[in-house]
Amino acid sequence: MNKKGFIFDLDGVIVDTAKYHFLAWQKLAKGLDIDFTEEENEQLKGVSRVRSLEKILAWGNKTISQELFNDLMGKKNEEYLNYIAEMDENEILPDVPRVLNTLKENKQPISLGSASKNARTILERVNLMSNFDAIVDGNDVTKAKPDPEVFLIAAKELNIKPEDCIVFEDSVAGVTAANTANMISIGIGSKDVLGHADYIFNDFTEISDDFIKSLIEN
Ligand code: BG6
Ligand code: MG
């Protein structure tokens, strides 16, 4: 049996936490008198906490001290942690468990490739930790997506060549990172946003077991 490396982003791919990041950032931005749209929020997806705050401040033409910057990052995370504190298996996105099971049945190595420093907490909450052979998250990288570092480390940990890896991503930055890493990119979301992905699906219910098997074989 062929072996490919299957790498999953977390927020917005495995669980619907992208909405919690959005709500937490919006609340914080409002406090700074900055407003941003859901469309602008697409630029925050997949992007590190530091880079996200830099972008929001730039949108609002604001410069702040390093001290306040650090303080705001802490506040955003506290707010976000409140949202995820109540999470359980019900917040796993539809058909993600089926696809994970199909991969397991076909003995395919699986890694997480997330920008989040909260990734392990979330995987534990939704009880998916044991599905992953490797976990690479925001604590393991020095360069945020769209830099390919997170996916290249995941490939290394799975012991699979980058060109034999397949990445599931909901963010513009993440699809760019996968493409730059020379991996197959599968966009989860809208064609209007993720047009640069090799394949695009609205969600995992549209991804058949036959499609997964074709990725393994080709
Ligand atoms: C990504 C999210 O997965 O993780 C971003 O798409 C988020 O919105 C980034 O900013 C960092 O997450 P955290 O949990 O470390 O703040
Ligand atoms: Mg994401």
Coordinates of C-alpha atoms and ligand atoms in Angstrom, one line a residue:
M1 CA 0.0 0.0 0.0
N2 CA 1.2 3.5 -0.9
K3 CA 1.9 5.8 2.0
K4 CA 1.2 9.5 1.7
G5 CA 1.4 12.1 4.5
F6 CA -2.0 13.6 5.4
I7 CA -1.7 17.0 7.2
F8 CA -4.7 18.7 8.7
D9 CA -5.0 22.3 9.8
L10 CA -7.1 22.5 13.0
D11 CA -9.1 25.8 13.3
G12 CA -11.8 25.8 10.6
V13 CA -10.9 22.4 9.3
I14 CA -11.3 19.9 12.1
V15 CA -13.3 22.1 14.5
D16 CA -15.3 25.2 13.9
T17 CA -13.1 27.4 16.1
A18 CA -12.4 29.9 13.3
K19 CA -15.6 31.7 14.5
Y20 CA -14.3 32.0 18.1
H21 CA -11.0 33.5 16.9
F22 CA -13.1 36.0 14.8
L23 CA -15.3 36.9 17.8
A24 CA -12.4 37.3 20.2
W25 CA -10.4 39.5 17.7
Q26 CA -13.5 41.6 16.9
K27 CA -14.2 42.3 20.6
L28 CA -10.6 43.3 21.1
A29 CA -10.6 45.5 18.0
K30 CA -13.8 47.2 19.1
G31 CA -12.0 48.2 22.3
L32 CA -9.4 49.9 20.2
D33 CA -12.1 51.6 18.0
I34 CA -11.1 49.5 15.0
D35 CA -13.7 47.7 13.0
F36 CA -13.0 44.9 10.5
T37 CA -15.2 42.9 8.2
E38 CA -15.7 39.1 7.8
E39 CA -13.9 39.5 4.4
E40 CA -10.9 41.1 6.1
N41 CA -11.0 38.3 8.7
E42 CA -10.1 35.8 5.9
Q43 CA -6.6 37.4 6.1
L44 CA -6.4 36.5 9.8
K45 CA -7.2 32.9 9.3
G46 CA -4.1 30.6 9.6
V47 CA -2.0 33.5 10.7
S48 CA -0.2 33.6 14.0
R49 CA -1.5 35.5 17.0
V50 CA 1.2 38.2 16.8
R51 CA 0.8 38.7 13.0
S52 CA -3.0 38.9 13.5
L53 CA -2.8 41.7 16.0
E54 CA -0.2 43.5 13.7
K55 CA -2.7 43.4 10.8
I56 CA -5.6 44.6 12.9
L57 CA -3.6 47.6 14.2
A58 CA -2.5 48.4 10.6
W59 CA -6.1 48.3 9.5
G60 CA -6.9 50.9 12.2
N61 CA -3.8 52.9 11.6
K62 CA -2.8 52.5 15.2
T63 CA 0.6 52.2 16.8
I64 CA 0.9 51.0 20.4
S65 CA 3.7 50.2 22.9
Q66 CA 5.2 46.8 23.1
E67 CA 3.8 46.4 26.6
L68 CA 0.2 47.1 25.4
F69 CA 0.7 44.8 22.5
N70 CA 1.7 41.9 24.8
D71 CA -1.2 42.8 27.1
L72 CA -3.7 42.7 24.2
M73 CA -2.4 39.4 23.0
G74 CA -2.9 37.9 26.4
K75 CA -6.5 39.4 26.6
K76 CA -7.4 38.0 23.2
N77 CA -6.2 34.5 24.2
E78 CA -8.1 34.7 27.5
E79 CA -11.3 35.5 25.6
Y80 CA -10.6 32.7 23.1
L81 CA -10.0 30.2 25.9
N82 CA -13.4 31.1 27.4
Y83 CA -15.0 30.1 24.1
I84 CA -13.1 26.8 23.9
A85 CA -13.5 25.9 27.5
E86 CA -16.9 24.3 26.8
M87 CA -15.9 22.4 23.7
D88 CA -16.6 18.8 23.2
E89 CA -16.9 16.2 20.4
N90 CA -20.0 17.9 19.0
E91 CA -17.8 20.7 17.6
I92 CA -15.9 18.4 15.3
L93 CA -16.9 19.4 11.8
P94 CA -19.1 17.0 9.8
D95 CA -17.4 13.9 8.3
V96 CA -14.0 14.7 9.7
P97 CA -14.1 11.5 11.8
R98 CA -15.1 9.4 8.7
V99 CA -12.1 10.8 6.7
L100 CA -9.7 10.2 9.6
N101 CA -11.0 6.6 9.9
T102 CA -10.7 6.0 6.2
L103 CA -7.1 7.1 6.4
K104 CA -6.4 4.9 9.4
E105 CA -8.0 1.9 7.7
N106 CA -5.6 2.5 4.8
K107 CA -2.7 2.9 7.2
Q108 CA -1.8 6.4 6.2
P109 CA 0.3 8.6 8.4
I110 CA -1.5 11.7 9.8
S111 CA -0.2 14.9 11.2
L112 CA -1.7 18.1 12.5
G113 CA -0.2 21.3 11.0
S114 CA -1.7 24.2 12.9
A115 CA -0.6 27.8 13.7
S116 CA -2.3 27.6 17.1
K117 CA -0.6 27.4 20.4
N118 CA -3.9 26.0 21.8
A119 CA -4.0 23.1 19.4
R120 CA -3.2 20.3 21.9
T121 CA -5.8 21.6 24.3
I122 CA -8.5 21.6 21.6
L123 CA -7.6 18.1 20.3
E124 CA -7.9 16.8 23.9
R125 CA -11.2 18.5 24.4
V126 CA -12.7 16.9 21.3
N127 CA -11.0 13.6 22.0
L128 CA -9.1 13.3 18.7
M129 CA -5.5 13.3 20.0
S130 CA -5.0 9.6 19.3
N131 CA -5.8 10.0 15.6
F132 CA -2.6 11.8 15.0
D133 CA 0.9 10.3 14.4
A134 CA 2.4 13.7 14.8
I135 CA 1.3 17.1 16.1
V136 CA 3.0 20.3 14.8
D137 CA 1.5 23.5 16.1
G138 CA 2.3 27.1 16.9
N139 CA 4.7 26.1 19.7
D140 CA 6.9 24.3 17.2
V141 CA 7.5 26.9 14.5
T142 CA 9.4 30.1 14.2
K143 CA 7.8 31.2 11.0
A144 CA 4.0 31.6 10.6
K145 CA 1.9 30.5 7.6
P146 CA 2.1 31.4 4.7
D147 CA 5.7 30.2 5.4
P148 CA 5.7 26.5 4.7
E149 CA 7.7 25.6 7.9
V150 CA 4.8 24.0 9.9
F151 CA 4.0 21.6 7.0
L152 CA 7.7 20.8 6.3
I153 CA 8.2 19.9 9.9
A154 CA 5.1 17.7 9.8
A155 CA 6.3 15.9 6.7
K156 CA 9.6 15.3 8.4
E157 CA 7.9 13.9 11.5
L158 CA 5.8 11.6 9.4
N159 CA 9.0 10.6 7.4
I160 CA 7.2 11.4 4.1
K161 CA 8.6 13.6 1.3
P162 CA 6.8 16.9 1.0
E163 CA 5.7 16.1 -2.6
D164 CA 3.9 13.1 -1.1
C165 CA 2.0 15.1 1.4
I166 CA -1.6 16.3 1.2
V167 CA -2.8 19.3 3.2
F168 CA -6.3 20.2 4.3
E169 CA -6.6 24.0 4.9
D170 CA -9.4 26.6 5.3
S171 CA -7.1 29.7 5.1
V172 CA -5.6 31.7 2.3
A173 CA -2.2 31.7 4.1
G174 CA -2.4 27.9 4.7
V175 CA -3.1 27.0 1.1
T176 CA -0.2 29.2 0.1
A177 CA 2.0 27.5 2.6
A178 CA 1.1 24.1 1.3
N179 CA 1.7 25.1 -2.3
T180 CA 5.1 26.6 -1.4
A181 CA 6.0 23.3 0.4
N182 CA 5.3 21.5 -2.9
M183 CA 2.4 19.6 -1.3
I184 CA -1.1 18.9 -2.7
S185 CA -3.4 21.6 -1.2
I186 CA -7.1 20.8 -0.5
G187 CA -9.0 23.9 0.3
I188 CA -12.0 23.6 2.7
G189 CA -14.3 26.5 2.1
S190 CA -15.3 28.8 -0.7
K191 CA -13.9 28.8 -4.2
D192 CA -13.9 32.6 -4.1
V193 CA -11.4 32.6 -1.2
L194 CA -9.4 29.5 -1.8
G195 CA -9.0 29.6 -5.6
H196 CA -5.3 28.9 -5.4
A197 CA -5.8 25.4 -3.9
D198 CA -5.4 22.2 -6.0
Y199 CA -8.8 21.0 -5.0
I200 CA -11.6 22.9 -3.2
F201 CA -14.6 21.4 -1.2
N202 CA -17.1 23.3 0.9
D203 CA -16.6 20.7 3.7
F204 CA -15.6 17.1 4.4
T205 CA -19.1 15.8 3.5
E206 CA -18.1 16.5 -0.1
I207 CA -14.9 14.4 0.1
S208 CA -15.6 10.8 -0.7
D209 CA -13.7 7.8 0.4
D210 CA -12.9 7.1 -3.2
F211 CA -11.4 10.5 -3.6
I212 CA -9.2 9.8 -0.5
K213 CA -8.2 6.5 -2.0
S214 CA -7.3 8.2 -5.3
L215 CA -5.0 10.5 -3.3
I216 CA -3.3 7.6 -1.7
E217 CA -2.8 5.7 -5.0
N218 CA -1.6 8.6 -7.2
Ligands
BG6_1 C1 -4.8 29.5 13.5 C2 -6.0 30.4 13.4 O1 -5.1 28.2 13.4 O2 -4.1 29.8 14.7 C3 -5.7 31.8 13.6 O3 -6.6 30.2 12.1 C4 -5.0 32.0 14.9 O4 -6.9 32.6 13.6 C5 -3.7 31.1 15.0 O5 -4.6 33.4 15.1 C6 -3.0 31.2 16.3 O6 -3.8 30.6 17.3 P1 -3.6 30.8 18.8 O7 -4.7 29.8 19.4 O8 -2.3 30.4 19.2 O9 -3.9 32.2 19.2
MG2 MG -7.5 27.1 9.8

